[in-house]
Amino acid sequence: MSISEIITIPNPLLRKISQPIENVDEEVVTLVNNLKKTLYFHKNCVGIAAVQTGVLKRIVVTDVSQSFKEHKNNGPIVMINPQIVYSSGKLSSREGCLSVPDFLGQVERKKKIEVEYLDLNEKKQILKTSGFEAIAIQHEIDHLNGKIFLDRVTSLKTDLFRRKR
Ligand code: ZN
């Protein structure tokens, strides 16, 4: 396992569509392990998508258990080819991103989601979640589609905040 370097805006890879995984092979497992290691290396990081390490594959890892301890959550989740199949409600929160190091943004997302994905055993899973975990998953799935949270900020004037270092 190794910590991968994070690509940041305006790297054009962040705007590309990631490709679906066909087989969960050794390469995928290694990639997932590196993503996990990279996620935990960055304090306060709650999710990472493979593209953020320069790999255009539809893999997402989230873990909100450290940052949002008090909220119900599922701990570490590895999602291969994730797809939101149902969503409802609205929830606005301040988001950050390793690939957008200088800013935080107020973003509105769905409050509850149902996401379908493959686990590392190529088994189809359906996860129902809400709140911060749902936000983290939506944020990461956006990356797979070449989107970043800046695209969802309503006003660059009032909803974008420079991050304090
Ligand atoms: Zn991000």
XYZ file of C-alpha atoms and ligand atoms in Angstrom:
166
model
C 0.000 0.000 0.000
C 1.175 3.455 -0.730
C -0.055 6.996 -0.371
C -0.940 8.372 -3.772
C -0.377 11.908 -4.895
C -3.596 13.913 -5.227
C -4.216 15.825 -8.422
C -5.734 19.276 -8.026
C -7.600 21.758 -10.207
C -7.096 22.707 -12.986
C -5.746 19.236 -13.874
C -7.929 18.191 -16.867
C -8.229 14.595 -15.598
C -10.660 15.886 -12.955
C -13.041 16.752 -15.805
C -12.962 13.293 -17.406
C -15.542 10.529 -17.039
C -14.147 7.531 -15.159
C -14.532 4.080 -16.691
C -16.535 1.209 -15.150
C -14.658 -1.711 -13.595
C -15.271 -5.014 -15.354
C -13.381 -7.369 -13.064
C -12.353 -6.847 -9.503
C -8.832 -8.111 -10.044
C -5.589 -7.645 -8.171
C -5.021 -4.283 -9.796
C -8.357 -3.028 -8.472
C -7.631 -4.350 -4.984
C -4.256 -2.583 -4.967
C -5.892 0.609 -6.151
C -8.509 0.396 -3.390
C -5.819 -0.185 -0.758
C -3.894 2.846 -1.972
C -7.063 4.952 -1.946
C -7.765 3.911 1.640
C -4.249 4.679 2.728
C -4.391 8.065 0.986
C -7.796 8.853 2.517
C -6.586 8.174 6.063
C -3.335 10.027 5.474
C -5.298 13.246 4.945
C -6.819 14.236 8.257
C -10.491 15.252 8.032
C -10.822 13.645 4.626
C -14.116 11.756 4.365
C -13.921 10.385 0.851
C -11.774 9.859 -2.187
C -12.376 8.884 -5.810
C -9.792 7.035 -7.925
C -9.601 9.921 -10.410
C -8.188 12.121 -7.659
C -5.102 9.928 -7.778
C -5.055 10.173 -11.573
C -6.792 6.832 -12.258
C -9.967 7.096 -14.343
C -11.792 4.125 -12.788
C -15.196 4.152 -11.112
C -14.037 3.505 -7.558
C -14.945 5.515 -4.476
C -13.958 5.094 -0.842
C -15.711 6.986 1.935
C -15.392 6.994 5.697
C -17.136 9.715 7.685
C -16.708 7.963 11.030
C -13.849 10.194 12.222
C -15.203 13.599 11.173
C -18.849 12.962 11.983
C -18.557 10.549 14.902
C -21.817 11.657 16.444
C -23.801 10.832 13.307
C -24.922 7.384 12.344
C -22.656 6.012 9.625
C -21.280 2.841 8.086
C -17.568 3.484 8.629
C -15.305 2.655 5.678
C -17.182 1.879 2.450
C -15.568 0.775 -0.811
C -17.820 1.276 -3.815
C -17.090 -0.013 -7.283
C -19.248 1.341 -10.126
C -21.532 3.177 -7.673
C -24.849 4.509 -8.900
C -27.459 6.506 -7.052
C -30.754 4.780 -7.730
C -32.981 6.806 -5.426
C -32.683 10.116 -3.637
C -34.892 12.490 -1.702
C -34.849 15.664 0.358
C -32.312 18.444 0.444
C -29.379 19.201 2.660
C -26.898 22.030 2.405
C -23.428 21.894 3.944
C -19.956 23.319 3.560
C -17.814 20.992 1.469
C -14.130 20.735 0.856
C -12.095 18.595 -1.505
C -8.476 17.453 -1.592
C -8.440 18.396 -5.273
C -9.637 21.950 -4.531
C -7.240 22.780 -1.700
C -7.900 26.515 -1.357
C -11.677 26.676 -1.060
C -14.721 25.443 0.800
C -18.162 25.786 -0.711
C -21.740 25.760 0.472
C -23.402 23.030 -1.560
C -26.936 21.683 -1.628
C -27.352 17.961 -2.139
C -29.883 15.208 -1.574
C -30.502 14.351 2.046
C -31.200 10.655 1.573
C -29.816 8.352 -1.071
C -29.896 4.752 -2.095
C -26.724 3.706 -3.859
C -26.039 0.507 -5.753
C -22.478 -0.693 -6.189
C -20.199 -3.711 -6.342
C -18.114 -4.621 -3.334
C -14.619 -6.113 -3.502
C -16.167 -9.579 -3.897
C -18.026 -8.381 -7.009
C -21.246 -8.685 -5.038
C -23.967 -6.166 -5.704
C -24.772 -4.072 -2.667
C -27.465 -1.533 -1.966
C -26.801 1.060 0.692
C -29.390 3.420 2.090
C -27.926 6.344 3.911
C -28.512 9.978 4.777
C -26.848 13.086 6.135
C -23.090 13.567 5.980
C -22.411 10.075 4.693
C -24.883 10.611 1.843
C -23.233 13.947 1.059
C -19.760 12.395 0.981
C -20.955 9.659 -1.396
C -22.646 12.160 -3.716
C -19.515 14.322 -3.729
C -17.331 11.338 -4.677
C -19.687 10.013 -7.354
C -19.589 13.501 -8.912
C -15.827 13.027 -9.357
C -16.487 9.873 -11.411
C -18.544 12.026 -13.763
C -15.966 14.779 -14.101
C -17.718 17.117 -11.698
C -16.359 18.981 -8.698
C -18.213 20.737 -5.908
C -17.460 24.155 -7.404
C -19.934 23.240 -10.180
C -22.692 22.963 -7.588
C -22.022 26.159 -5.685
C -24.940 28.495 -6.377
C -23.001 31.721 -6.111
C -19.230 31.992 -6.373
C -19.551 35.314 -4.527
C -21.464 34.273 -1.431
C -21.084 30.486 -1.230
C -17.352 30.091 -1.706
C -14.914 30.511 1.159
C -11.143 30.651 1.161
C -9.776 27.887 3.331
C -7.730 28.940 6.340
C -4.319 27.339 6.418
Zn -13.602 15.900 -3.873
